[in-house]
CSV table of C-alpha atoms and ligand atoms in Angstrom, one decimal:
chain,number,residue,atom,x,y,z
A,1345,MET,CA,0.0,-0.1,0.0
A,1346,PRO,CA,1.4,3.4,-0.9
A,1347,ILE,CA,1.9,6.0,1.8
A,1348,VAL,CA,0.6,8.6,-0.3
A,1349,SER,CA,-1.8,8.3,-3.2
A,1350,MET,CA,-3.4,11.3,-5.0
A,1351,LYS,CA,-5.7,10.8,-7.8
A,1352,ALA,CA,-7.0,13.5,-10.1
A,1353,VAL,CA,-6.4,16.1,-7.7
A,1354,GLN,CA,-7.4,19.7,-8.7
A,1355,LYS,CA,-6.9,22.9,-6.7
A,1356,TRP,CA,-8.0,26.4,-7.7
A,1357,TYR,CA,-7.0,29.7,-5.9
A,1358,GLY,CA,-9.9,31.6,-7.2
A,1359,ASP,CA,-9.7,31.6,-11.0
A,1360,TYR,CA,-5.9,30.4,-10.8
A,1361,HIS,CA,-5.7,26.7,-11.6
A,1362,ALA,CA,-2.8,25.7,-9.2
A,1363,LEU,CA,-3.0,21.9,-9.5
A,1364,LYS,CA,-4.1,20.4,-12.7
A,1365,ASP,CA,-5.3,16.8,-12.5
A,1366,VAL,CA,-2.4,15.6,-10.4
A,1367,ASP,CA,-1.8,11.8,-10.1
A,1368,PHE,CA,0.9,11.1,-7.5
A,1369,SER,CA,1.8,8.3,-5.2
A,1370,VAL,CA,4.6,7.5,-3.0
A,1371,GLU,CA,5.5,4.1,-1.7
A,1372,GLN,CA,6.4,3.2,2.0
A,1373,GLY,CA,10.0,4.1,2.4
A,1374,GLU,CA,10.2,5.9,-0.8
A,1375,ARG,CA,12.0,9.3,-1.1
A,1376,VAL,CA,10.7,11.7,-3.6
A,1377,VAL,CA,12.2,15.0,-4.6
A,1378,ILE,CA,9.9,17.7,-6.3
A,1379,CYS,CA,11.4,20.5,-8.1
A,1380,GLY,CA,10.1,23.0,-10.5
A,1381,PRO,CA,10.0,26.8,-11.2
A,1382,SER,CA,8.5,29.2,-8.6
A,1383,GLY,CA,4.8,29.2,-8.7
A,1384,SER,CA,4.5,25.8,-10.2
A,1385,GLY,CA,2.5,24.3,-7.3
A,1386,LYS,CA,5.0,22.4,-5.4
A,1387,SER,CA,4.1,23.7,-2.0
A,1388,THR,CA,0.4,23.5,-2.9
A,1389,LEU,CA,0.8,19.8,-3.7
A,1390,ILE,CA,2.6,18.9,-0.5
A,1391,ARG,CA,0.5,21.0,1.7
A,1392,CYS,CA,-2.6,19.1,0.3
A,1393,ILE,CA,-1.2,16.0,1.7
A,1394,ASN,CA,-1.5,17.0,5.4
A,1395,GLY,CA,-4.6,19.2,4.9
A,1396,LEU,CA,-2.9,22.6,5.1
A,1397,GLU,CA,-4.5,23.3,1.8
A,1398,THR,CA,-7.8,21.7,0.7
A,1399,CYS,CA,-8.1,20.4,-2.8
A,1400,ASP,CA,-11.2,21.1,-4.8
A,1401,ALA,CA,-11.4,17.7,-6.5
A,1402,GLY,CA,-9.9,14.2,-6.6
A,1403,SER,CA,-8.9,12.0,-3.8
A,1404,ILE,CA,-6.0,11.8,-1.4
A,1405,VAL,CA,-5.2,8.8,0.7
A,1406,VAL,CA,-2.4,8.9,3.3
A,1407,ASN,CA,-1.4,5.8,5.0
A,1408,GLY,CA,-4.7,4.3,4.3
A,1409,ILE,CA,-6.6,7.1,5.5
A,1410,GLU,CA,-8.9,9.0,2.9
A,1411,LEU,CA,-8.5,12.7,3.4
A,1412,THR,CA,-12.1,14.1,3.6
A,1413,GLN,CA,-13.8,17.3,4.7
A,1414,ARG,CA,-14.4,15.7,8.1
A,1415,ALA,CA,-12.0,17.0,10.7
A,1416,GLY,CA,-11.2,13.6,12.0
A,1417,SER,CA,-9.5,12.4,8.9
A,1418,VAL,CA,-7.3,15.5,8.8
A,1419,ALA,CA,-6.3,14.8,12.4
A,1420,LYS,CA,-5.5,11.1,11.6
A,1421,ILE,CA,-3.4,12.0,8.7
A,1422,ARG,CA,-1.5,14.7,10.6
A,1423,SER,CA,-0.8,12.3,13.3
A,1424,VAL,CA,1.4,10.2,10.8
A,1425,VAL,CA,3.0,13.1,8.7
A,1426,GLY,CA,5.5,15.4,9.8
A,1427,MET,CA,6.2,18.7,8.1
A,1428,VAL,CA,9.2,20.9,7.9
A,1429,PHE,CA,8.8,24.5,6.4
A,1430,GLN,CA,11.0,26.9,4.6
A,1431,GLN,CA,10.7,29.5,7.4
A,1432,PHE,CA,11.1,26.9,10.2
A,1433,ASN,CA,8.1,28.2,12.0
A,1434,LEU,CA,9.5,27.3,15.3
A,1435,PHE,CA,7.5,28.8,18.3
A,1436,PRO,CA,9.6,31.9,19.2
A,1437,HIS,CA,8.4,32.0,22.9
A,1438,LEU,CA,9.3,28.5,23.6
A,1439,SER,CA,12.7,26.9,24.0
A,1440,ALA,CA,14.0,24.3,21.5
A,1441,LEU,CA,13.1,21.6,24.0
A,1442,GLU,CA,9.6,23.0,24.6
A,1443,ASN,CA,9.1,23.3,20.9
A,1444,CYS,CA,9.5,19.5,20.7
A,1445,THR,CA,7.6,18.4,23.9
A,1446,LEU,CA,4.5,20.6,23.5
A,1447,ALA,CA,2.5,18.3,21.2
A,1448,LEU,CA,3.9,15.3,23.3
A,1449,THR,CA,2.4,16.5,26.5
A,1450,GLU,CA,-0.7,18.4,25.2
A,1451,GLU,CA,-1.8,15.8,22.6
A,1452,LEU,CA,-0.2,12.4,23.2
A,1453,GLY,CA,-0.5,12.7,27.1
A,1454,LEU,CA,3.0,12.1,27.9
A,1455,THR,CA,4.3,13.2,31.3
A,1456,GLN,CA,6.7,16.2,31.1
A,1457,SER,CA,9.7,14.0,32.0
A,1458,GLN,CA,8.8,11.3,29.3
A,1459,ALA,CA,8.3,14.0,26.8
A,1460,ASP,CA,11.7,15.7,27.8
A,1461,GLU,CA,13.4,12.4,27.5
A,1462,LYS,CA,12.0,11.7,24.0
A,1463,ALA,CA,12.6,15.2,22.8
A,1464,MET,CA,16.2,15.1,24.0
A,1465,GLN,CA,16.6,11.8,22.1
A,1466,TYR,CA,15.5,13.5,18.8
A,1467,LEU,CA,17.5,16.7,19.5
A,1468,SER,CA,20.5,14.6,20.0
A,1469,ARG,CA,19.6,12.8,16.7
A,1470,VAL,CA,19.9,16.1,14.9
A,1471,ARG,CA,23.0,17.0,17.0
A,1472,ILE,CA,21.7,19.9,18.7
A,1473,ALA,CA,20.9,18.6,22.2
A,1474,ASP,CA,23.4,21.1,23.9
A,1475,GLN,CA,21.2,24.0,22.6
A,1476,ALA,CA,18.0,22.5,23.9
A,1477,ALA,CA,17.3,25.3,26.5
A,1478,LYS,CA,17.7,28.1,23.9
A,1479,ARG,CA,14.9,30.0,22.3
A,1480,PRO,CA,14.7,30.1,18.5
A,1481,ALA,CA,16.0,33.5,18.2
A,1482,GLN,CA,19.3,32.5,20.0
A,1483,LEU,CA,19.9,29.9,17.4
A,1484,SER,CA,21.3,30.1,13.9
A,1485,GLY,CA,19.1,29.4,11.0
A,1486,GLY,CA,20.6,25.9,10.4
A,1487,GLN,CA,20.1,25.1,14.0
A,1488,GLN,CA,16.6,26.4,14.0
A,1489,GLN,CA,15.8,24.1,11.1
A,1490,ARG,CA,17.2,21.1,12.8
A,1491,VAL,CA,15.2,21.8,15.8
A,1492,ALA,CA,12.2,21.9,13.5
A,1493,ILE,CA,13.1,18.6,12.2
A,1494,ALA,CA,13.4,17.1,15.6
A,1495,ARG,CA,10.1,18.6,16.6
A,1496,ALA,CA,8.4,16.8,13.7
A,1497,LEU,CA,10.4,13.6,14.4
A,1498,CYS,CA,9.1,13.5,18.1
A,1499,LEU,CA,5.6,12.5,16.9
A,1500,GLU,CA,7.2,9.6,15.0
A,1501,PRO,CA,5.6,10.1,11.6
A,1502,GLU,CA,5.5,7.7,8.9
A,1503,LEU,CA,6.2,10.2,6.3
A,1504,MET,CA,8.0,13.6,6.3
A,1505,LEU,CA,7.2,16.5,4.2
A,1506,PHE,CA,9.9,19.1,3.5
A,1507,ASP,CA,9.1,22.4,1.8
A,1508,GLU,CA,12.3,24.0,0.6
A,1509,PRO,CA,13.9,23.4,4.0
A,1510,THR,CA,17.2,24.9,3.1
A,1511,SER,CA,16.0,27.9,0.9
A,1512,ALA,CA,15.9,30.3,3.8
A,1513,LEU,CA,19.3,29.3,5.0
A,1514,ASP,CA,22.6,31.1,4.6
A,1515,PRO,CA,25.0,28.8,2.2
A,1516,GLU,CA,27.2,27.7,5.0
A,1517,MET,CA,24.3,26.3,7.0
A,1518,ILE,CA,22.7,24.3,4.1
A,1519,SER,CA,24.9,21.2,4.6
A,1520,GLU,CA,24.2,20.7,8.3
A,1521,VAL,CA,20.5,20.5,7.4
A,1522,LEU,CA,20.9,18.4,4.4
A,1523,GLU,CA,23.1,16.0,6.4
A,1524,THR,CA,20.4,15.6,8.9
A,1525,MET,CA,18.0,14.8,6.0
A,1526,VAL,CA,20.4,12.3,4.5
A,1527,SER,CA,20.7,10.5,7.8
A,1528,LEU,CA,16.8,10.3,8.0
A,1529,ALA,CA,16.9,8.9,4.6
A,1530,GLU,CA,19.4,6.4,5.6
A,1531,ASP,CA,17.0,5.1,8.3
A,1532,GLY,CA,14.4,4.4,5.7
A,1533,MET,CA,11.9,7.3,6.3
A,1534,SER,CA,9.4,8.0,3.5
A,1535,MET,CA,10.1,11.6,2.4
A,1536,ILE,CA,8.7,14.1,0.1
A,1537,CYS,CA,10.9,16.9,-0.4
A,1538,VAL,CA,10.6,20.1,-2.4
A,1539,THR,CA,14.1,21.3,-2.9
A,1540,HIS,CA,16.5,22.7,-5.6
A,1541,GLU,CA,19.4,21.1,-3.8
A,1542,LEU,CA,20.2,18.8,-6.8
A,1543,GLY,CA,23.1,17.1,-5.1
A,1544,PHE,CA,20.8,16.1,-2.3
A,1545,ALA,CA,18.3,14.9,-4.8
A,1546,ARG,CA,20.9,12.9,-6.7
A,1547,GLU,CA,22.1,11.3,-3.5
A,1548,VAL,CA,18.9,10.3,-1.7
A,1549,ALA,CA,16.0,10.5,-4.1
A,1550,HIS,CA,14.4,7.3,-5.5
A,1551,ARG,CA,12.4,9.5,-7.8
A,1552,ILE,CA,12.6,13.1,-9.0
A,1553,ILE,CA,9.4,14.9,-10.1
A,1554,PHE,CA,9.4,18.0,-12.2
A,1555,MET,CA,6.4,20.2,-11.8
A,1556,ASP,CA,5.5,23.1,-14.0
A,1557,GLU,CA,2.3,25.3,-14.1
A,1558,GLY,CA,0.4,23.0,-11.8
A,1559,ALA,CA,1.0,19.8,-13.5
A,1560,LEU,CA,3.5,16.8,-13.1
A,1561,VAL,CA,5.7,17.0,-16.1
A,1562,GLU,CA,8.2,14.4,-15.5
A,1563,ALA,CA,8.9,11.7,-12.8
A,1564,ARG,CA,12.4,9.8,-13.2
A,1565,ASP,CA,15.1,8.2,-11.3
A,1566,PRO,CA,17.8,10.6,-10.5
A,1567,ILE,CA,20.1,9.4,-13.1
A,1568,GLY,CA,17.5,9.5,-15.9
A,1569,PHE,CA,16.3,12.8,-14.6
A,1570,PHE,CA,19.6,14.5,-14.8
A,1571,GLU,CA,21.2,12.8,-17.8
A,1572,ARG,CA,18.4,12.0,-20.1
A,1573,PRO,CA,15.5,14.4,-19.3
A,1574,GLU,CA,12.7,13.7,-21.9
A,1575,ASN,CA,10.4,16.7,-21.6
A,1576,PRO,CA,11.6,20.0,-23.1
A,1577,ARG,CA,10.4,21.9,-20.2
A,1578,THR,CA,12.5,19.8,-17.9
A,1579,LYS,CA,15.5,20.2,-20.1
A,1580,LYS,CA,15.0,23.9,-20.0
A,1581,PHE,CA,14.7,24.1,-16.2
A,1582,LEU,CA,17.7,21.9,-15.7
A,1583,SER,CA,19.8,23.9,-18.1
A,1584,LYS,CA,19.0,26.9,-16.0
A,1585,ILE,CA,19.7,25.7,-12.7
A,1586,LEU,CA,22.7,23.5,-13.6
A,1587,ARG,CA,24.4,26.3,-15.2
B,1252,MET,CA,-9.3,65.3,54.6
B,1253,LYS,CA,-12.2,67.8,53.9
B,1254,GLU,CA,-11.2,69.9,56.9
B,1255,LEU,CA,-7.6,69.9,55.9
B,1256,LEU,CA,-8.4,71.1,52.4
B,1257,ILE,CA,-10.6,73.8,53.7
B,1258,ASP,CA,-8.0,74.9,56.2
B,1259,LEU,CA,-5.5,75.0,53.5
B,1260,MET,CA,-7.4,76.6,50.7
B,1261,GLY,CA,-10.4,78.3,52.3
B,1262,ALA,CA,-14.0,77.4,52.1
B,1263,PRO,CA,-15.4,77.3,48.7
B,1264,LEU,CA,-12.2,76.0,47.1
B,1265,GLY,CA,-11.3,73.3,49.6
B,1266,THR,CA,-14.8,72.0,49.6
B,1267,ILE,CA,-14.9,71.9,45.8
B,1268,ILE,CA,-11.5,70.2,45.5
B,1269,PHE,CA,-12.7,67.7,48.1
B,1270,GLN,CA,-16.0,67.0,46.3
B,1271,LEU,CA,-14.2,66.7,42.9
B,1272,VAL,CA,-11.5,64.3,44.2
B,1273,PHE,CA,-14.4,62.3,46.0
B,1274,ALA,CA,-16.3,62.2,42.7
B,1275,ALA,CA,-13.3,61.1,40.8
B,1276,GLN,CA,-13.5,57.8,42.6
B,1277,PHE,CA,-16.7,57.0,40.8
B,1278,THR,CA,-14.9,57.8,37.6
B,1279,VAL,CA,-12.4,55.2,38.5
B,1280,TYR,CA,-15.0,52.6,39.5
B,1281,LEU,CA,-16.9,53.1,36.4
B,1282,SER,CA,-13.8,52.8,34.3
B,1283,LEU,CA,-12.9,49.6,36.0
B,1284,ILE,CA,-16.3,48.2,35.5
B,1285,ALA,CA,-16.2,48.9,31.8
B,1286,PHE,CA,-12.7,47.6,31.6
B,1287,ILE,CA,-13.2,44.4,33.4
B,1288,GLY,CA,-16.7,43.7,32.0
B,1289,GLY,CA,-15.8,44.8,28.6
B,1290,GLY,CA,-12.7,42.9,28.6
B,1291,MET,CA,-14.4,39.6,29.6
B,1292,ALA,CA,-17.0,40.1,27.0
B,1293,ALA,CA,-14.3,40.9,24.5
B,1294,ILE,CA,-12.6,37.6,25.2
B,1295,PHE,CA,-15.7,35.8,23.9
B,1296,ILE,CA,-16.3,38.1,21.2
B,1297,THR,CA,-12.7,37.8,19.9
B,1298,LEU,CA,-13.0,33.9,20.2
B,1299,ALA,CA,-16.1,34.1,18.1
B,1300,ARG,CA,-14.4,36.4,15.7
B,1301,ILE,CA,-11.8,33.9,14.8
B,1302,ALA,CA,-13.9,30.9,15.3
B,1303,PRO,CA,-13.4,28.1,12.5
B,1304,TYR,CA,-17.2,28.5,11.8
B,1305,ARG,CA,-18.3,31.4,9.5
B,1306,PRO,CA,-21.7,32.0,11.1
B,1307,ILE,CA,-20.1,32.5,14.4
B,1308,ARG,CA,-17.6,34.7,12.9
B,1309,SER,CA,-20.2,36.7,11.1
B,1310,VAL,CA,-22.2,37.4,14.4
B,1311,ALA,CA,-19.2,38.7,16.1
B,1312,THR,CA,-18.2,40.8,13.1
B,1313,GLY,CA,-21.7,42.4,13.1
B,1314,TYR,CA,-21.4,43.0,16.9
B,1315,ILE,CA,-18.1,44.8,16.5
B,1316,TRP,CA,-19.1,46.8,13.5
B,1317,LEU,CA,-22.5,47.8,15.1
B,1318,PHE,CA,-21.1,49.0,18.4
B,1319,GLN,CA,-17.8,50.5,17.0
B,1320,SER,CA,-19.9,52.7,14.7
B,1321,THR,CA,-22.2,53.9,17.4
B,1322,PRO,CA,-21.1,56.8,19.3
B,1323,LEU,CA,-20.6,56.3,23.0
B,1324,LEU,CA,-23.0,59.2,23.7
B,1325,MET,CA,-25.7,57.4,21.8
B,1326,LEU,CA,-25.1,54.1,23.7
B,1327,LEU,CA,-25.5,56.0,26.8
B,1328,PHE,CA,-28.7,57.7,25.9
B,1329,LEU,CA,-29.9,54.4,24.7
B,1330,CYS,CA,-29.1,52.4,27.8
B,1331,GLY,CA,-30.0,55.3,30.3
B,1332,LEU,CA,-33.1,56.9,28.6
B,1333,GLY,CA,-34.1,55.3,25.4
B,1334,PHE,CA,-34.8,51.6,26.2
B,1335,PRO,CA,-36.0,52.4,29.9
B,1336,HIS,CA,-38.6,54.7,28.3
B,1337,LEU,CA,-39.4,52.6,25.4
B,1338,PHE,CA,-40.0,49.5,27.5
B,1339,GLN,CA,-41.1,51.1,30.6
B,1340,PHE,CA,-38.5,50.0,33.2
B,1341,GLN,CA,-36.3,51.7,35.7
B,1342,ILE,CA,-32.6,51.7,35.5
B,1343,SER,CA,-30.2,53.4,37.8
B,1344,PRO,CA,-27.5,55.7,36.1
B,1345,TRP,CA,-24.8,53.3,37.6
B,1346,THR,CA,-26.2,50.3,35.8
B,1347,ALA,CA,-27.0,52.2,32.6
B,1348,ALA,CA,-23.5,53.7,32.4
B,1349,SER,CA,-22.0,50.5,33.2
B,1350,VAL,CA,-23.9,48.6,30.4
B,1351,ALA,CA,-23.1,51.2,27.8
B,1352,LEU,CA,-19.5,51.5,28.6
B,1353,THR,CA,-19.1,47.7,28.8
B,1354,ILE,CA,-20.5,47.3,25.4
B,1355,PHE,CA,-18.4,50.2,24.0
B,1356,THR,CA,-15.3,48.6,25.6
B,1357,SER,CA,-16.0,44.9,24.5
B,1358,ALA,CA,-16.4,46.0,20.8
B,1359,TYR,CA,-13.3,48.0,20.7
B,1360,LEU,CA,-11.1,45.5,22.7
B,1361,ALA,CA,-12.4,42.6,20.6
B,1362,GLU,CA,-11.2,44.5,17.4
B,1363,VAL,CA,-7.9,45.2,19.1
B,1364,TRP,CA,-7.4,41.6,20.2
B,1365,ARG,CA,-8.4,40.2,16.8
B,1366,GLY,CA,-5.8,42.4,15.2
B,1367,ALA,CA,-3.2,41.1,17.7
B,1368,ILE,CA,-4.1,37.7,16.9
B,1369,GLY,CA,-4.0,38.5,13.1
B,1370,ALA,CA,-0.5,39.8,13.7
B,1371,VAL,CA,0.8,36.4,14.7
B,1372,GLU,CA,2.5,34.9,11.6
B,1373,THR,CA,0.4,32.5,9.7
B,1374,GLY,CA,3.4,30.0,9.9
B,1375,GLN,CA,2.7,29.6,13.7
B,1376,TRP,CA,-0.9,28.3,12.7
B,1377,GLU,CA,0.4,26.1,10.1
B,1378,ALA,CA,3.1,24.6,12.2
B,1379,SER,CA,0.6,24.0,15.0
B,1380,ASN,CA,-1.8,22.4,12.5
B,1381,ALA,CA,1.0,20.3,11.1
B,1382,LEU,CA,1.7,19.1,14.6
B,1383,ASN,CA,-1.9,18.1,15.0
B,1384,LEU,CA,-2.5,20.5,17.9
B,1385,ARG,CA,-6.1,20.9,18.9
B,1386,TYR,CA,-7.7,24.3,18.3
B,1387,VAL,CA,-7.9,25.1,21.9
B,1388,VAL,CA,-4.3,24.1,22.5
B,1389,MET,CA,-3.0,26.0,19.6
B,1390,LEU,CA,-4.7,29.2,20.8
B,1391,ARG,CA,-3.8,28.8,24.5
B,1392,ARG,CA,-0.1,27.7,23.9
B,1393,ILE,CA,0.9,29.2,20.7
B,1394,ILE,CA,-1.2,32.0,19.3
B,1395,ILE,CA,-2.4,33.9,22.5
B,1396,PRO,CA,1.0,34.1,24.2
B,1397,GLN,CA,2.5,35.7,20.9
B,1398,ALA,CA,-0.6,38.0,20.4
B,1399,VAL,CA,-0.3,39.4,23.9
B,1400,LYS,CA,2.7,41.4,22.8
B,1401,PHE,CA,1.0,43.0,20.1
B,1402,GLY,CA,-2.3,43.7,22.1
B,1403,LEU,CA,-1.0,44.7,25.5
B,1404,ALA,CA,0.0,48.3,24.6
B,1405,PRO,CA,-3.2,49.3,22.6
B,1406,THR,CA,-5.3,47.7,25.5
B,1407,VAL,CA,-3.7,49.8,28.2
B,1408,GLY,CA,-3.9,52.9,25.9
B,1409,PHE,CA,-7.6,52.2,25.5
B,1410,LEU,CA,-8.0,52.5,29.3
B,1411,VAL,CA,-7.3,56.1,28.8
B,1412,GLN,CA,-10.1,56.3,26.3
B,1413,ILE,CA,-12.6,54.7,28.8
B,1414,ILE,CA,-11.7,57.0,31.5
B,1415,LYS,CA,-12.3,60.0,29.2
B,1416,GLY,CA,-15.5,58.1,28.0
B,1417,THR,CA,-16.9,58.0,31.4
B,1418,SER,CA,-17.1,61.7,31.4
B,1419,LEU,CA,-20.0,61.5,29.1
B,1420,ALA,CA,-22.1,59.5,31.7
B,1421,TYR,CA,-23.0,62.8,33.3
B,1422,ILE,CA,-25.8,63.3,30.8
B,1423,ILE,CA,-27.8,60.4,32.2
B,1424,GLY,CA,-27.2,61.6,35.7
B,1425,PHE,CA,-24.2,59.6,36.7
B,1426,GLN,CA,-22.5,61.3,39.6
B,1427,ASP,CA,-18.8,61.4,38.7
B,1428,LEU,CA,-16.1,64.0,38.4
B,1429,MET,CA,-17.7,65.5,35.3
B,1430,LEU,CA,-21.3,66.0,36.9
B,1431,ILE,CA,-20.1,67.4,40.2
B,1432,GLY,CA,-17.7,69.8,38.4
B,1433,LYS,CA,-20.4,71.0,36.0
B,1434,ARG,CA,-22.8,71.4,39.0
B,1435,TRP,CA,-20.2,73.6,40.8
B,1436,ALA,CA,-19.4,75.5,37.7
B,1437,ASN,CA,-22.9,76.6,37.3
B,1438,ALA,CA,-23.5,77.2,41.0
B,1439,PRO,CA,-23.7,81.0,41.8
B,1440,VAL,CA,-20.9,80.8,44.4
B,1441,ASP,CA,-17.8,83.0,44.4
B,1442,GLY,CA,-14.7,81.0,43.7
B,1443,SER,CA,-16.6,78.3,41.7
B,1444,GLU,CA,-16.6,80.0,38.3
B,1445,PRO,CA,-16.1,77.6,35.4
B,1446,PHE,CA,-12.5,79.1,34.7
B,1447,ILE,CA,-11.6,77.8,38.0
B,1448,ILE,CA,-13.5,74.6,38.0
B,1449,PHE,CA,-12.6,73.2,34.6
B,1450,PRO,CA,-8.8,73.6,35.0
B,1451,ILE,CA,-9.1,71.7,38.3
B,1452,MET,CA,-11.2,68.9,36.5
B,1453,ALA,CA,-8.7,68.8,33.8
B,1454,VAL,CA,-5.8,68.3,36.2
B,1455,LEU,CA,-7.8,65.4,37.8
B,1456,TYR,CA,-8.3,63.7,34.6
B,1457,PHE,CA,-4.7,64.2,33.7
B,1458,CYS,CA,-3.7,62.6,36.9
B,1459,LEU,CA,-5.8,59.7,36.1
B,1460,CYS,CA,-4.8,59.3,32.5
B,1461,TYR,CA,-1.3,60.3,32.2
B,1462,PRO,CA,0.2,57.3,34.1
B,1463,LEU,CA,-1.7,55.0,31.9
B,1464,ALA,CA,-0.7,56.6,28.8
B,1465,LEU,CA,2.9,56.6,29.9
B,1466,PHE,CA,2.6,52.9,30.8
B,1467,ALA,CA,1.1,52.1,27.4
B,1468,ARG,CA,4.0,54.1,25.6
B,1469,GLN,CA,6.5,52.1,27.5
B,1470,LEU,CA,4.9,48.8,26.7
B,1471,GLU,CA,4.8,49.8,23.0
B,1472,GLN,CA,8.5,50.7,23.0
B,1473,LYS,CA,9.3,47.4,24.6
B,1474,ALA,CA,7.2,45.5,22.0
B,1475,LEU,CA,9.0,47.5,19.2
B,1476,ALA,CA,12.4,46.7,20.7
B,1477,ARG,CA,11.5,43.1,20.9
B,1478,GLY,CA,10.3,43.1,17.4
B,1479,GLN,CA,13.7,44.2,16.1
C,1727,LIG,N1,-3.2,31.3,-0.8
C,1727,LIG,C1,-3.2,31.6,-2.1
C,1727,LIG,N2,-4.0,32.3,-2.7
C,1727,LIG,C2,-3.8,32.6,-4.0
C,1727,LIG,N3,-3.0,32.1,-4.9
C,1727,LIG,C3,-2.1,31.3,-4.2
C,1727,LIG,C4,-2.1,31.0,-2.8
C,1727,LIG,N4,-1.1,30.2,-2.5
C,1727,LIG,C5,-0.4,29.9,-3.8
C,1727,LIG,N5,-1.0,30.7,-4.7
C,1727,LIG,C6,-0.6,30.6,-6.1
C,1727,LIG,O1,-0.5,29.3,-6.6
C,1727,LIG,C7,0.5,29.0,-7.4
C,1727,LIG,C8,1.5,27.9,-6.9
C,1727,LIG,O2,1.9,28.2,-5.5
C,1727,LIG,P1,2.9,27.3,-4.9
C,1727,LIG,O3,3.3,28.1,-3.5
C,1727,LIG,O4,2.4,25.9,-4.7
C,1727,LIG,O5,4.2,27.4,-5.7
C,1727,LIG,P2,5.6,26.8,-5.6
C,1727,LIG,O6,5.9,25.8,-6.6
C,1727,LIG,O7,5.7,26.3,-4.3
C,1727,LIG,O8,6.5,28.1,-5.7
C,1727,LIG,P3,7.7,28.6,-4.9
C,1727,LIG,O9,9.1,27.7,-5.5
C,1727,LIG,O10,7.9,30.0,-5.1
C,1727,LIG,O11,7.6,28.2,-3.5
C,1727,LIG,C9,1.4,30.4,-7.5
C,1727,LIG,O12,1.1,31.0,-8.6
C,1727,LIG,C10,0.9,31.2,-6.2
C,1727,LIG,O13,0.8,32.5,-6.6
C,1728,LIG,MG1,6.8,26.9,-2.4
């Protein structure tokens, strides 16, 4: 059973057709990288998966749960899907540790000490345990993003969504975040990652998807994608960003 | 206290000042009632205003819109004179003034607080949703703690508007600083001419309002400093 299966998904923002008849599925343990020009609908696509956007037609099934208008299905899906944002979106009034423990104590009923223990485990995993007491503003961008990854991992998701996780980072901090993501990949986490980090894509992706104007244009294994792109729009895109 | 003032300043002036200071306490009480009552009402209206159900939001928006566009004087007239006359019931100036100012305050604070909540970055809502936090938890732990820093200064600043607003309650017979002052100003007593009474009243209002205005300014600057 695929972890994500989208069929004939349509999305409009007013008159703007943001997702055009998208068919997309991801297998358990599969790592998919999505790339494409700005405004092509990459964020919209992955935000539909955990219900941050609602689609207007088509069906979305995540981990066997069909996403419907009912709040219950959205909550069930979110409980198995973690998300990492371009702007980190850490809670600025809470420490790194509290960012991680909040959902554990409030929603999963862990005691504070159980939650702390679990959160420290994941903060260590992203190699930032020594900064656990700091507020986001006291951390560098790369550190914040790693805390955000730990925060999502604390809920032990089946699938991780990344929306341009390194685009807001200074160049010298990109690699620390990518390394964290590679190590997640090595553990077999299912991942959907919107990124323009092509080195990362080549290294970890099972499949690279090129989107343009709200449609999936090409889906290939990394070698095929980079070396023998078929669609002219993919070629044009690659020639621009590989230059 | 009264004797001391009279000894210090002579009969009419000492008495006048004593009565004005005494009446100022009712200005303070009315302001507190309006602020606390209006604040509590505003909590519910704000929650309704941002509720995830459109009909509830519309009702709250309507309430805010209606009472923000009604002059306070009109509200006082309606509560103190209009409705009692129309529906044939008795209402004390205290109750009428309290109700009118509470409504006025609730509409205003609800709008301020909605703005403060709206100023919290959308990413905070999205991250909370992605973490599957329930709506109540999200408001209580994430959104409201951050909104407070946007809403605190205008809220304290609005207290000044309430205090000044209470001065209108004299028109429905509420015995506050304003009413007592006006009564003295109209009295044919030497040393209670309007040019003496009104400056004294202005000083008293200033003493009530200025510390609050100052406090609001400080909060605002702190919020600005934090924002940078
Ligand atoms: N809330 C919204 N309201 C209206 N239009 C929107 C909204 N969100 C996105 N859009 C539009 O939908 C299109 C796709 O947006 P989306 O954010 O999915 O693109 P993207 O591929 O993620 O681009 P980027 O690389 O810039 O992040 C864009 O043209 C955008 O302007
Ligand atoms: Mg995007």
